[in-house]
Amino acid sequence: MAACSFDLQFQYVAASWEGSAGDMKVLQWALHRGGFSVPKGKYYLADSGYANTHQFVAPYWGNRYHLSEFEN
């Protein structure tokens, strides 16, 4: 798991999990045991492997974004 700022600077990196670990499980570990924290008043944009939670914004499942990219 890696988190970076808008200026593309890494803020957090955790490489101790195998590829089969679920995204939310790794995030929960990072928040509770791995030393990862989100500054007050800030949010992280996440991919669809994560749930929308406090301070994490993920796209909704089933919605197709960038529809023009899917047109024939």
PDB file of N, CA and C in Angstrom:
ATOM      1  N   MET A   1       0.848  -1.160   0.000  1.00  0.00           N
ATOM      2  CA  MET A   1       0.000   0.000   0.000  1.00  0.00           C
ATOM      3  C   MET A   1       0.895   1.225   0.000  1.00  0.00           C
ATOM      4  N   ALA A   2       0.513   2.201  -0.791  1.00  0.00           N
ATOM      5  CA  ALA A   2       1.247   3.463  -0.827  1.00  0.00           C
ATOM      6  C   ALA A   2       0.250   4.609  -0.872  1.00  0.00           C
ATOM      7  N   ALA A   3       0.596   5.701  -0.240  1.00  0.00           N
ATOM      8  CA  ALA A   3      -0.218   6.911  -0.272  1.00  0.00           C
ATOM      9  C   ALA A   3       0.700   8.062  -0.645  1.00  0.00           C
ATOM     10  N   CYS A   4       0.229   8.904  -1.550  1.00  0.00           N
ATOM     11  CA  CYS A   4       1.051  10.053  -1.943  1.00  0.00           C
ATOM     12  C   CYS A   4       0.213  11.318  -1.942  1.00  0.00           C
ATOM     13  N   SER A   5       0.898  12.436  -1.860  1.00  0.00           N
ATOM     14  CA  SER A   5       0.255  13.744  -1.837  1.00  0.00           C
ATOM     15  C   SER A   5      -0.007  14.203  -3.267  1.00  0.00           C
ATOM     16  N   PHE A   6      -0.710  15.334  -3.393  1.00  0.00           N
ATOM     17  CA  PHE A   6      -1.003  15.855  -4.722  1.00  0.00           C
ATOM     18  C   PHE A   6       0.248  16.308  -5.470  1.00  0.00           C
ATOM     19  N   ASP A   7       1.333  16.563  -4.756  1.00  0.00           N
ATOM     20  CA  ASP A   7       2.581  16.911  -5.437  1.00  0.00           C
ATOM     21  C   ASP A   7       3.455  15.675  -5.666  1.00  0.00           C
ATOM     22  N   LEU A   8       2.819  14.483  -5.618  1.00  0.00           N
ATOM     23  CA  LEU A   8       3.426  13.193  -5.951  1.00  0.00           C
ATOM     24  C   LEU A   8       4.569  12.788  -5.022  1.00  0.00           C
ATOM     25  N   GLN A   9       4.500  13.229  -3.789  1.00  0.00           N
ATOM     26  CA  GLN A   9       5.468  12.821  -2.777  1.00  0.00           C
ATOM     27  C   GLN A   9       4.851  11.681  -1.961  1.00  0.00           C
ATOM     28  N   PHE A  10       5.594  10.586  -1.798  1.00  0.00           N
ATOM     29  CA  PHE A  10       5.085   9.478  -0.994  1.00  0.00           C
ATOM     30  C   PHE A  10       4.937   9.923   0.452  1.00  0.00           C
ATOM     31  N   GLN A  11       3.769   9.666   1.020  1.00  0.00           N
ATOM     32  CA  GLN A  11       3.498   9.981   2.415  1.00  0.00           C
ATOM     33  C   GLN A  11       3.557   8.737   3.296  1.00  0.00           C
ATOM     34  N   TYR A  12       3.309   7.564   2.678  1.00  0.00           N
ATOM     35  CA  TYR A  12       3.288   6.307   3.423  1.00  0.00           C
ATOM     36  C   TYR A  12       3.494   5.158   2.450  1.00  0.00           C
ATOM     37  N   VAL A  13       4.285   4.168   2.851  1.00  0.00           N
ATOM     38  CA  VAL A  13       4.490   2.954   2.052  1.00  0.00           C
ATOM     39  C   VAL A  13       4.530   1.768   3.012  1.00  0.00           C
ATOM     40  N   ALA A  14       3.751   0.722   2.689  1.00  0.00           N
ATOM     41  CA  ALA A  14       3.772  -0.527   3.460  1.00  0.00           C
ATOM     42  C   ALA A  14       3.932  -1.659   2.466  1.00  0.00           C
ATOM     43  N   ALA A  15       5.037  -2.372   2.552  1.00  0.00           N
ATOM     44  CA  ALA A  15       5.324  -3.454   1.607  1.00  0.00           C
ATOM     45  C   ALA A  15       5.321  -4.819   2.287  1.00  0.00           C
ATOM     46  N   SER A  16       4.693  -4.922   3.434  1.00  0.00           N
ATOM     47  CA  SER A  16       4.760  -6.163   4.201  1.00  0.00           C
ATOM     48  C   SER A  16       3.618  -7.134   3.923  1.00  0.00           C
ATOM     49  N   TRP A  17       2.707  -6.799   3.009  1.00  0.00           N
ATOM     50  CA  TRP A  17       1.563  -7.665   2.708  1.00  0.00           C
ATOM     51  C   TRP A  17       1.738  -8.322   1.354  1.00  0.00           C
ATOM     52  N   GLU A  18       1.227  -9.545   1.232  1.00  0.00           N
ATOM     53  CA  GLU A  18       1.273 -10.244  -0.050  1.00  0.00           C
ATOM     54  C   GLU A  18       0.149  -9.740  -0.949  1.00  0.00           C
ATOM     55  N   GLY A  19       0.269 -10.020  -2.238  1.00  0.00           N
ATOM     56  CA  GLY A  19      -0.694  -9.531  -3.216  1.00  0.00           C
ATOM     57  C   GLY A  19      -2.106 -10.024  -3.027  1.00  0.00           C
ATOM     58  N   SER A  20      -2.300 -11.127  -2.315  1.00  0.00           N
ATOM     59  CA  SER A  20      -3.645 -11.663  -2.133  1.00  0.00           C
ATOM     60  C   SER A  20      -4.392 -11.013  -0.973  1.00  0.00           C
ATOM     61  N   ALA A  21      -3.760 -10.124  -0.243  1.00  0.00           N
ATOM     62  CA  ALA A  21      -4.421  -9.456   0.883  1.00  0.00           C
ATOM     63  C   ALA A  21      -5.431  -8.445   0.351  1.00  0.00           C
ATOM     64  N   GLY A  22      -6.590  -8.389   0.980  1.00  0.00           N
ATOM     65  CA  GLY A  22      -7.624  -7.442   0.566  1.00  0.00           C
ATOM     66  C   GLY A  22      -7.222  -6.008   0.864  1.00  0.00           C
ATOM     67  N   ASP A  23      -7.624  -5.087  -0.016  1.00  0.00           N
ATOM     68  CA  ASP A  23      -7.250  -3.685   0.136  1.00  0.00           C
ATOM     69  C   ASP A  23      -7.696  -3.104   1.479  1.00  0.00           C
ATOM     70  N   MET A  24      -8.962  -3.355   1.848  1.00  0.00           N
ATOM     71  CA  MET A  24      -9.462  -2.793   3.101  1.00  0.00           C
ATOM     72  C   MET A  24      -8.753  -3.392   4.315  1.00  0.00           C
ATOM     73  N   LYS A  25      -8.380  -4.651   4.240  1.00  0.00           N
ATOM     74  CA  LYS A  25      -7.661  -5.279   5.358  1.00  0.00           C
ATOM     75  C   LYS A  25      -6.304  -4.612   5.552  1.00  0.00           C
ATOM     76  N   VAL A  26      -5.619  -4.346   4.464  1.00  0.00           N
ATOM     77  CA  VAL A  26      -4.313  -3.677   4.539  1.00  0.00           C
ATOM     78  C   VAL A  26      -4.484  -2.255   5.056  1.00  0.00           C
ATOM     79  N   LEU A  27      -5.511  -1.557   4.584  1.00  0.00           N
ATOM     80  CA  LEU A  27      -5.755  -0.191   5.049  1.00  0.00           C
ATOM     81  C   LEU A  27      -6.053  -0.171   6.545  1.00  0.00           C
ATOM     82  N   GLN A  28      -6.911  -1.072   7.007  1.00  0.00           N
ATOM     83  CA  GLN A  28      -7.225  -1.119   8.439  1.00  0.00           C
ATOM     84  C   GLN A  28      -5.965  -1.396   9.267  1.00  0.00           C
ATOM     85  N   TRP A  29      -5.127  -2.304   8.779  1.00  0.00           N
ATOM     86  CA  TRP A  29      -3.869  -2.581   9.474  1.00  0.00           C
ATOM     87  C   TRP A  29      -3.005  -1.325   9.525  1.00  0.00           C
ATOM     88  N   ALA A  30      -2.882  -0.638   8.390  1.00  0.00           N
ATOM     89  CA  ALA A  30      -2.036   0.556   8.322  1.00  0.00           C
ATOM     90  C   ALA A  30      -2.532   1.640   9.277  1.00  0.00           C
ATOM     91  N   LEU A  31      -3.843   1.803   9.361  1.00  0.00           N
ATOM     92  CA  LEU A  31      -4.407   2.832  10.233  1.00  0.00           C
ATOM     93  C   LEU A  31      -4.273   2.489  11.715  1.00  0.00           C
ATOM     94  N   HIS A  32      -4.414   1.223  12.067  1.00  0.00           N
ATOM     95  CA  HIS A  32      -4.440   0.844  13.478  1.00  0.00           C
ATOM     96  C   HIS A  32      -3.097   0.368  14.022  1.00  0.00           C
ATOM     97  N   ARG A  33      -2.249  -0.188  13.152  1.00  0.00           N
ATOM     98  CA  ARG A  33      -0.980  -0.745  13.643  1.00  0.00           C
ATOM     99  C   ARG A  33       0.240  -0.272  12.862  1.00  0.00           C
ATOM    100  N   GLY A  34       0.033   0.206  11.653  1.00  0.00           N
ATOM    101  CA  GLY A  34       1.156   0.506  10.780  1.00  0.00           C
ATOM    102  C   GLY A  34       1.653   1.933  10.803  1.00  0.00           C
ATOM    103  N   GLY A  35       1.048   2.789  11.630  1.00  0.00           N
ATOM    104  CA  GLY A  35       1.530   4.157  11.738  1.00  0.00           C
ATOM    105  C   GLY A  35       1.003   5.121  10.692  1.00  0.00           C
ATOM    106  N   PHE A  36       0.051   4.692   9.877  1.00  0.00           N
ATOM    107  CA  PHE A  36      -0.528   5.567   8.847  1.00  0.00           C
ATOM    108  C   PHE A  36      -1.640   6.398   9.464  1.00  0.00           C
ATOM    109  N   SER A  37      -1.675   7.680   9.149  1.00  0.00           N
ATOM    110  CA  SER A  37      -2.755   8.547   9.625  1.00  0.00           C
ATOM    111  C   SER A  37      -3.083   9.566   8.546  1.00  0.00           C
ATOM    112  N   VAL A  38      -4.303  10.049   8.600  1.00  0.00           N
ATOM    113  CA  VAL A  38      -4.764  11.067   7.657  1.00  0.00           C
ATOM    114  C   VAL A  38      -4.863  12.378   8.425  1.00  0.00           C
ATOM    115  N   PRO A  39      -4.229  13.441   7.934  1.00  0.00           N
ATOM    116  CA  PRO A  39      -4.308  14.720   8.639  1.00  0.00           C
ATOM    117  C   PRO A  39      -5.756  15.203   8.752  1.00  0.00           C
ATOM    118  N   LYS A  40      -6.080  15.872   9.838  1.00  0.00           N
ATOM    119  CA  LYS A  40      -7.436  16.395  10.034  1.00  0.00           C
ATOM    120  C   LYS A  40      -7.804  17.325   8.887  1.00  0.00           C
ATOM    121  N   GLY A  41      -9.039  17.170   8.412  1.00  0.00           N
ATOM    122  CA  GLY A  41      -9.539  18.015   7.338  1.00  0.00           C
ATOM    123  C   GLY A  41      -9.076  17.599   5.956  1.00  0.00           C
ATOM    124  N   LYS A  42      -8.350  16.497   5.844  1.00  0.00           N
ATOM    125  CA  LYS A  42      -7.846  16.011   4.554  1.00  0.00           C
ATOM    126  C   LYS A  42      -8.511  14.690   4.201  1.00  0.00           C
ATOM    127  N   TYR A  43      -8.480  14.355   2.904  1.00  0.00           N
ATOM    128  CA  TYR A  43      -9.080  13.127   2.401  1.00  0.00           C
ATOM    129  C   TYR A  43      -8.136  12.475   1.405  1.00  0.00           C
ATOM    130  N   TYR A  44      -8.220  11.175   1.291  1.00  0.00           N
ATOM    131  CA  TYR A  44      -7.483  10.442   0.267  1.00  0.00           C
ATOM    132  C   TYR A  44      -8.466   9.917  -0.758  1.00  0.00           C
ATOM    133  N   LEU A  45      -8.103  10.026  -2.023  1.00  0.00           N
ATOM    134  CA  LEU A  45      -8.873   9.407  -3.095  1.00  0.00           C
ATOM    135  C   LEU A  45      -8.385   7.979  -3.227  1.00  0.00           C
ATOM    136  N   ALA A  46      -9.312   7.035  -3.264  1.00  0.00           N
ATOM    137  CA  ALA A  46      -8.961   5.618  -3.327  1.00  0.00           C
ATOM    138  C   ALA A  46      -9.565   4.991  -4.580  1.00  0.00           C
ATOM    139  N   ASP A  47      -9.092   3.799  -4.936  1.00  0.00           N
ATOM    140  CA  ASP A  47      -9.698   3.112  -6.076  1.00  0.00           C
ATOM    141  C   ASP A  47     -10.875   2.268  -5.594  1.00  0.00           C
ATOM    142  N   SER A  48     -11.501   1.559  -6.513  1.00  0.00           N
ATOM    143  CA  SER A  48     -12.734   0.838  -6.188  1.00  0.00           C
ATOM    144  C   SER A  48     -12.512  -0.381  -5.299  1.00  0.00           C
ATOM    145  N   GLY A  49     -11.284  -0.717  -4.979  1.00  0.00           N
ATOM    146  CA  GLY A  49     -11.008  -1.802  -4.043  1.00  0.00           C
ATOM    147  C   GLY A  49     -11.248  -1.401  -2.594  1.00  0.00           C
ATOM    148  N   TYR A  50     -11.493  -0.119  -2.363  1.00  0.00           N
ATOM    149  CA  TYR A  50     -11.722   0.401  -1.024  1.00  0.00           C
ATOM    150  C   TYR A  50     -13.172   0.842  -0.886  1.00  0.00           C
ATOM    151  N   ALA A  51     -13.637   0.930   0.336  1.00  0.00           N
ATOM    152  CA  ALA A  51     -14.984   1.429   0.611  1.00  0.00           C
ATOM    153  C   ALA A  51     -14.905   2.922   0.905  1.00  0.00           C
ATOM    154  N   ASN A  52     -16.006   3.622   0.684  1.00  0.00           N
ATOM    155  CA  ASN A  52     -16.092   5.009   1.106  1.00  0.00           C
ATOM    156  C   ASN A  52     -16.187   5.024   2.625  1.00  0.00           C
ATOM    157  N   THR A  53     -15.195   5.594   3.256  1.00  0.00           N
ATOM    158  CA  THR A  53     -15.165   5.679   4.710  1.00  0.00           C
ATOM    159  C   THR A  53     -14.739   7.086   5.096  1.00  0.00           C
ATOM    160  N   HIS A  54     -14.698   7.327   6.396  1.00  0.00           N
ATOM    161  CA  HIS A  54     -14.262   8.634   6.879  1.00  0.00           C
ATOM    162  C   HIS A  54     -12.852   8.918   6.363  1.00  0.00           C
ATOM    163  N   GLN A  55     -12.704   9.992   5.613  1.00  0.00           N
ATOM    164  CA  GLN A  55     -11.445  10.470   5.051  1.00  0.00           C
ATOM    165  C   GLN A  55     -10.932   9.675   3.854  1.00  0.00           C
ATOM    166  N   PHE A  56     -11.726   8.738   3.313  1.00  0.00           N
ATOM    167  CA  PHE A  56     -11.356   8.013   2.096  1.00  0.00           C
ATOM    168  C   PHE A  56     -12.525   8.048   1.126  1.00  0.00           C
ATOM    169  N   VAL A  57     -12.271   8.516  -0.098  1.00  0.00           N
ATOM    170  CA  VAL A  57     -13.316   8.637  -1.109  1.00  0.00           C
ATOM    171  C   VAL A  57     -12.979   7.699  -2.259  1.00  0.00           C
ATOM    172  N   ALA A  58     -13.881   6.761  -2.520  1.00  0.00           N
ATOM    173  CA  ALA A  58     -13.688   5.772  -3.590  1.00  0.00           C
ATOM    174  C   ALA A  58     -14.850   5.861  -4.568  1.00  0.00           C
ATOM    175  N   PRO A  59     -14.642   5.472  -5.828  1.00  0.00           N
ATOM    176  CA  PRO A  59     -15.750   5.474  -6.790  1.00  0.00           C
ATOM    177  C   PRO A  59     -16.776   4.408  -6.418  1.00  0.00           C
ATOM    178  N   TYR A  60     -18.011   4.626  -6.853  1.00  0.00           N
ATOM    179  CA  TYR A  60     -19.069   3.652  -6.596  1.00  0.00           C
ATOM    180  C   TYR A  60     -18.965   2.498  -7.571  1.00  0.00           C
ATOM    181  N   TRP A  61     -19.191   1.259  -7.078  1.00  0.00           N
ATOM    182  CA  TRP A  61     -19.191   0.071  -7.935  1.00  0.00           C
ATOM    183  C   TRP A  61     -20.322   0.183  -8.948  1.00  0.00           C
ATOM    184  N   GLY A  62     -20.067  -0.234 -10.172  1.00  0.00           N
ATOM    185  CA  GLY A  62     -21.104  -0.287 -11.196  1.00  0.00           C
ATOM    186  C   GLY A  62     -21.240   0.984 -12.015  1.00  0.00           C
ATOM    187  N   ASN A  63     -20.661   2.093 -11.561  1.00  0.00           N
ATOM    188  CA  ASN A  63     -20.699   3.327 -12.344  1.00  0.00           C
ATOM    189  C   ASN A  63     -19.535   3.336 -13.312  1.00  0.00           C
ATOM    190  N   ARG A  64     -19.820   3.712 -14.542  1.00  0.00           N
ATOM    191  CA  ARG A  64     -18.748   3.806 -15.531  1.00  0.00           C
ATOM    192  C   ARG A  64     -18.348   5.269 -15.673  1.00  0.00           C
ATOM    193  N   TYR A  65     -17.138   5.551 -15.326  1.00  0.00           N
ATOM    194  CA  TYR A  65     -16.618   6.904 -15.424  1.00  0.00           C
ATOM    195  C   TYR A  65     -15.873   7.046 -16.746  1.00  0.00           C
ATOM    196  N   HIS A  66     -15.669   8.256 -17.204  1.00  0.00           N
ATOM    197  CA  HIS A  66     -14.985   8.526 -18.470  1.00  0.00           C
ATOM    198  C   HIS A  66     -15.699   7.777 -19.602  1.00  0.00           C
ATOM    199  N   LEU A  67     -17.011   7.981 -19.719  1.00  0.00           N
ATOM    200  CA  LEU A  67     -17.821   7.223 -20.672  1.00  0.00           C
ATOM    201  C   LEU A  67     -17.327   7.351 -22.101  1.00  0.00           C
ATOM    202  N   SER A  68     -16.746   8.491 -22.464  1.00  0.00           N
ATOM    203  CA  SER A  68     -16.264   8.661 -23.839  1.00  0.00           C
ATOM    204  C   SER A  68     -15.162   7.661 -24.176  1.00  0.00           C
ATOM    205  N   GLU A  69     -14.448   7.148 -23.183  1.00  0.00           N
ATOM    206  CA  GLU A  69     -13.397   6.160 -23.430  1.00  0.00           C
ATOM    207  C   GLU A  69     -13.965   4.782 -23.765  1.00  0.00           C
ATOM    208  N   PHE A  70     -15.245   4.556 -23.467  1.00  0.00           N
ATOM    209  CA  PHE A  70     -15.856   3.255 -23.709  1.00  0.00           C
ATOM    210  C   PHE A  70     -16.680   3.223 -24.996  1.00  0.00           C
ATOM    211  N   GLU A  71     -16.830   4.351 -25.665  1.00  0.00           N
ATOM    212  CA  GLU A  71     -17.612   4.399 -26.903  1.00  0.00           C
ATOM    213  C   GLU A  71     -16.830   3.773 -28.043  1.00  0.00           C
ATOM    214  N   ASN A  72     -17.564   3.149 -28.963  1.00  0.00           N
ATOM    215  CA  ASN A  72     -16.922   2.540 -30.146  1.00  0.00           C
ATOM    216  C   ASN A  72     -16.765   3.541 -31.257  1.00  0.00           C
TER     217      ASN A  72
END
